[in-house]
Amino acid sequence: MQKLLREPLLHFLLLGAAIFVAYSFVSKGGSGEPEQIVITQGQIVNLAVGFAKTWDRPPTAEELAGLIRDRVREEVYYREALALDLHKDDTIIRRRLRQKMEFVSDDIAVQREPTDAELTAYLQAHPDKFRVEPRFTFRQVYLNPQKHGSNLAHDAAQLLVQLNQAGDQADLSAMGDALMLEPAFDAVPTSKVEKQFGETFATKLGGLQLGQWQGPVESGYGVHLVKVSARTEGSLPALAKVRGAVRREWNNARQLEANEKFYQQLLKRYTVTIEQPGPTAQVKKLGQAP
Amino acid sequence: MLPPPNPERNVYFGAVHVHTSYSFDAFTNGTKTTPADAYAWAQGKAITSSGTGPELKIVTPLDFYAVADHAEYMGVFNQMANPDSPLSKLPLAKRVTSTDGNTAMQAFGEVLRDVSAGKRDPALSDPAISRSVWAEIVKAADANYQPGKFTTFAAFEWTSNPDKRNLHRVVVFRDTAKLPDLVMSSFDSDKPEDLWKWMDLQRSKGSTLLAIPHNGNASDGRMFELVKADGKPIDAAYSRTRAMNEPLYEISQIKGTSETFPTLSPKDEFAGFEQWDYTLSADAERPTRHRGSFARQALLDGLSLQMQEKGNPFKYGFIGDTDTHNAAASNEEFNYTGKFVSENDAKLRLNGLKGQPPAQVQQIREFSSGGLAGVWAKENTREAIFDAMMRKETFGTSGPMIKVRFFGGWDFNAADVKRPDFVKAGYGRGVSMGSDLKSATGKAPSFIVTAIKDPRSGNLDRIQIIKGWVDAKGKQHEKIYDAVWSGDRKPGKDGMLPPVGNTVDIAKGDYTNSIGAPDLATVWTDPDFDPSVSAFYYSRVIEIPTPRWSTRDAARLGVPIPKGLPAAIQERAWTSPIWYRSGK
């Protein structure tokens, strides 16, 4: 018997029997009149339109019959599932319905054209979103730590002296160790420096004095000697230069605001009671959104 | 203003296989992300997936990104166009156009109440609110496109799963000027041939698009099978259609790498990398067939079919991609946040949810971090990146931003690669990755290959050339050549190069770059060339061992690494192949 109780087939049969009992209990069609399924003209048009949108032609009579047969099958299962309350407390269905409401709410959040005054105000209220990055013009010579071992600091110091003596005409490709990176970078934004060399390197670059070889500066490749010849600081651009981006952010912010208002409005129709866990089951009433 | 295009091409990194809550399986798993969140993440902004969970933020922002949500159920909101749906009856038109958002909200609230009370006004119907998720996705792509700086695409995933066998394809559009109102889902058809027909239909209506299959590893031999959907053998027309629609294959992503499999490539010591050996069934079912599931075998089968005058349906270039369902590609191994929401939490991705079956927990542990697509294009625009994908001037990586160049020609010599302008020689006297070698001279082909490391990842161990060919008797061969490597290692008597070493500290979940090289470059000439035999060549760049995400998580949490996971992995990049076709 013990063994029998562990038998998956038995579990399956018992489950099947349970569903069947539940089914005949709730199903109106169990013994009385059969339920009506009417596939309306509107639904048929909708099936045909859906097909045509994908294939750019109406379905053939046979294809349409297939779509309708499938729709009938879906309807039968759908109704039986509802009768069994299979839709209740189903996370997937709840989330799906919530998502659909959010879509609907998105739709009615009216998108109107903002005025320049509104955009300027937004730009000034959120400078970090739109700030133009600092840019660097610099040259670099690379040293591979594996090649220099414990002499790295010494070799770097020597090379630094050479570089500062050699002046701007020096052929950098003949100095330091080979690495497949350009020796010169012209007015590159910080993000590009970070992408190419890593964050620490980019941060260090901001602190270097202009016009002389300095270093060593560490990167993701090893160390570099660097000469920064120009640096433009970051700044907040005029609206005309970033209008598109500001408009997008302004719209997003407005949409979020509208969705929140919508939710608050729906929430007003409910009294929300959240029972606190614990022996005395304290009840906390909330009028507004939790 | 666009910077001037670079005729020698720049490298751009990105992903075109990104899911958000608009994918049915993503939202059922609890993500609340939208396409707008996805584009924000790729540009370096912090987002959350569940609304309350940990922040997701990339360290090095990407150059291009495309949300490709599942087509299935995307059209569900079109019921608003269904005359029988109460939503189509909503009398919103006037109030929606009110400039006061609050009025519109209030109006809508009332209407909803009427609808739920069974009161409707059939006289009014409002096509203005009929819309589709697809339109929403396209809108987000357009809003975030900044030519020269950040590129986005309209895209979707066609999710064909016959019998839980993965035949999925991501479909990418070149621009959004001409797009279909609705995309094709696997409910319309789960046969790839029908997808290509649908793509052709879109072309006739003015769209330009391509499809990228992925996860052959989860197809149980179906992805690259040698028969058509009707079970008949592949013919030349099928090959032509497939190759035209599908220039690229996604070689690595969260659900594993599908370059090759150890039993298919027993002599490839690096073949066992980040395998995810499951079908898409929910109960950790293992595939029974590996042949027909992996890219290298497909390239070989392509050559065989070509010899039989059946064309080459599998002339694939490579990209890597993500398949995240969190909007965040999670390509940085050191910054892994998982495929689904629960995996945002290190404990949960390592140990699973309470009560989750152990086999399923193991499947999640075996998820790889996201891969990455590398593209050589003249500028960062939709047109330039899409066109690079069409001509297969692309490579895939397992996540890091390794930059690799690969040119094939007939007269490259060792000096070429030493010149700083070697790229000129590459394009001028040869062809780039993804192309065919032309005008054979009878001489062996030579290849320029260079790679520079990702400054945030491991140094490079070696670059390999992988050659595949089919001999006159029809037998398939593959051979792996170490072309250039770090340090002063010498191949042993068996021809094998000794391993580079391993600096991974398991307890700390860290490593040092004290071995390997920051860059590698060489000119490699095929020592076994036979001009009468067609062949393909692609290069594979291998990093030194670095800690797998699970090792970093275990160290952070102070727990041992779960069984069955490698502590260290050697991340890598795969270039698109260069093909040689014999005159015979």
mmCIF file of C-alpha atoms in Angstrom, chain A residues 40 42-43 46 50 53-56 92 95-96 98-101 103-110 112 142 144 146 178-181 194-199 220-221 248-249 252 254 258-259 261-262 265-266 269, chain B residues 21-22 27-30 32 59-61 63 73 76-77 79 82 84 96 98 102 105-106 108-109 112 129 131 143-144 182 184 188 194 198 201 205 403 450-453 455-456 459 513-516 518-520:
data_model
loop_
_atom_site.group_PDB
_atom_site.id
_atom_site.type_symbol
_atom_site.label_atom_id
_atom_site.label_comp_id
_atom_site.label_asym_id
_atom_site.label_seq_id
_atom_site.Cartn_x
_atom_site.Cartn_y
_atom_site.Cartn_z
ATOM 1 C CA THR A 40 -19.993 36.402 -33.741
ATOM 2 C CA GLY A 42 -17.304 40.632 -35.210
ATOM 3 C CA GLN A 43 -15.045 37.898 -33.859
ATOM 4 C CA ASN A 46 -11.256 40.082 -36.040
ATOM 5 C CA GLY A 50 -5.426 39.446 -37.533
ATOM 6 C CA LYS A 53 -2.184 41.863 -40.804
ATOM 7 C CA THR A 54 0.433 39.135 -40.651
ATOM 8 C CA TRP A 55 0.174 37.753 -44.156
ATOM 9 C CA ASP A 56 -1.108 40.752 -46.083
ATOM 10 C CA ILE A 92 0.212 35.241 -14.176
ATOM 11 C CA ARG A 95 -0.071 40.429 -13.491
ATOM 12 C CA ARG A 96 -1.314 40.305 -17.033
ATOM 13 C CA ARG A 98 -2.528 44.728 -14.168
ATOM 14 C CA GLN A 99 -0.216 45.228 -17.118
ATOM 15 C CA LYS A 100 -3.165 45.761 -19.422
ATOM 16 C CA MET A 101 -4.560 48.407 -17.092
ATOM 17 C CA PHE A 103 -1.147 50.136 -20.844
ATOM 18 C CA VAL A 104 -4.570 51.672 -20.919
ATOM 19 C CA SER A 105 -3.471 54.225 -18.372
ATOM 20 C CA ASP A 106 -0.377 55.049 -20.475
ATOM 21 C CA ASP A 107 -2.646 55.698 -23.393
ATOM 22 C CA ILE A 108 -4.691 58.356 -21.777
ATOM 23 C CA ALA A 109 -1.717 60.185 -20.343
ATOM 24 C CA VAL A 110 -1.939 62.875 -22.966
ATOM 25 C CA ARG A 112 1.196 67.417 -25.502
ATOM 26 C CA TYR A 142 52.588 52.460 -22.707
ATOM 27 C CA ASN A 144 53.921 46.600 -19.935
ATOM 28 C CA GLN A 146 55.265 42.096 -17.074
ATOM 29 C CA ALA A 178 54.097 48.183 -28.140
ATOM 30 C CA LEU A 179 50.334 48.176 -27.608
ATOM 31 C CA MET A 180 47.595 48.341 -30.226
ATOM 32 C CA LEU A 181 46.302 51.718 -29.063
ATOM 33 C CA GLU A 194 36.765 55.214 -19.654
ATOM 34 C CA LYS A 195 35.716 52.746 -22.330
ATOM 35 C CA GLN A 196 39.201 52.613 -23.789
ATOM 36 C CA PHE A 197 41.364 52.692 -20.629
ATOM 37 C CA GLY A 198 39.115 52.094 -17.596
ATOM 38 C CA GLU A 199 37.627 54.412 -14.964
ATOM 39 C CA GLY A 220 43.440 48.095 -17.630
ATOM 40 C CA TYR A 221 46.485 47.310 -19.828
ATOM 41 C CA ARG A 248 11.919 62.895 -24.062
ATOM 42 C CA GLU A 249 12.748 63.062 -20.364
ATOM 43 C CA ASN A 252 8.606 60.395 -19.437
ATOM 44 C CA ARG A 254 4.893 63.555 -17.155
ATOM 45 C CA ALA A 258 -0.123 60.869 -14.926
ATOM 46 C CA ASN A 259 -0.005 57.124 -14.252
ATOM 47 C CA LYS A 261 -2.575 60.138 -10.578
ATOM 48 C CA PHE A 262 -4.622 57.529 -12.356
ATOM 49 C CA GLN A 265 -7.859 57.941 -8.474
ATOM 50 C CA LEU A 266 -8.684 54.266 -8.758
ATOM 51 C CA ARG A 269 -12.707 53.738 -4.747
ATOM 52 C CA SER B 21 8.058 43.105 -19.245
ATOM 53 C CA TYR B 22 6.459 43.230 -22.696
ATOM 54 C CA PHE B 27 6.410 39.814 -16.824
ATOM 55 C CA THR B 28 5.091 36.554 -15.424
ATOM 56 C CA ASN B 29 8.452 36.283 -13.710
ATOM 57 C CA GLY B 30 7.901 39.659 -12.170
ATOM 58 C CA LYS B 32 8.340 45.646 -14.489
ATOM 59 C CA VAL B 59 29.904 49.742 -15.836
ATOM 60 C CA THR B 60 30.809 50.312 -19.496
ATOM 61 C CA PRO B 61 27.783 51.542 -21.479
ATOM 62 C CA ASP B 63 27.024 51.516 -28.340
ATOM 63 C CA TYR B 73 0.885 37.819 -27.166
ATOM 64 C CA VAL B 76 -3.166 40.981 -27.507
ATOM 65 C CA PHE B 77 -3.996 44.631 -27.068
ATOM 66 C CA GLN B 79 -8.572 43.519 -29.053
ATOM 67 C CA ASN B 82 -12.237 44.157 -31.999
ATOM 68 C CA ASP B 84 -16.931 43.099 -29.681
ATOM 69 C CA VAL B 96 -8.307 62.144 -24.261
ATOM 70 C CA SER B 98 -7.934 67.428 -23.318
ATOM 71 C CA ASN B 102 -5.984 65.175 -14.840
ATOM 72 C CA MET B 105 -7.663 60.635 -16.039
ATOM 73 C CA GLN B 106 -10.856 61.473 -14.276
ATOM 74 C CA PHE B 108 -11.279 57.596 -17.909
ATOM 75 C CA GLY B 109 -11.954 56.579 -14.330
ATOM 76 C CA LEU B 112 -14.103 52.371 -16.588
ATOM 77 C CA ILE B 129 -6.738 54.003 -28.077
ATOM 78 C CA ARG B 131 -2.697 50.216 -30.166
ATOM 79 C CA ALA B 143 13.022 58.046 -28.880
ATOM 80 C CA ASN B 144 16.427 56.708 -27.801
ATOM 81 C CA LEU B 182 1.961 43.652 -36.427
ATOM 82 C CA MET B 184 4.749 37.490 -36.936
ATOM 83 C CA ASP B 188 0.991 32.206 -36.984
ATOM 84 C CA ASP B 194 7.128 30.639 -43.058
ATOM 85 C CA TRP B 198 6.804 36.696 -43.995
ATOM 86 C CA LEU B 201 6.527 39.984 -47.715
ATOM 87 C CA LYS B 205 6.390 46.437 -48.682
ATOM 88 C CA LYS B 403 38.428 43.921 -29.952
ATOM 89 C CA THR B 450 44.914 41.079 -33.969
ATOM 90 C CA ALA B 451 43.177 41.372 -30.622
ATOM 91 C CA ILE B 452 43.316 43.814 -27.747
ATOM 92 C CA LYS B 453 41.870 42.992 -24.355
ATOM 93 C CA PRO B 455 40.602 46.900 -20.028
ATOM 94 C CA ARG B 456 38.117 45.665 -17.407
ATOM 95 C CA ASN B 459 44.573 39.546 -20.271
ATOM 96 C CA ASN B 513 46.550 40.161 -14.697
ATOM 97 C CA SER B 514 50.104 38.998 -13.934
ATOM 98 C CA ILE B 515 49.916 36.433 -16.776
ATOM 99 C CA GLY B 516 48.744 36.757 -20.357
ATOM 100 C CA PRO B 518 47.225 42.958 -23.180
ATOM 101 C CA ASP B 519 47.219 42.425 -26.939
ATOM 102 C CA LEU B 520 48.230 39.805 -29.509
#
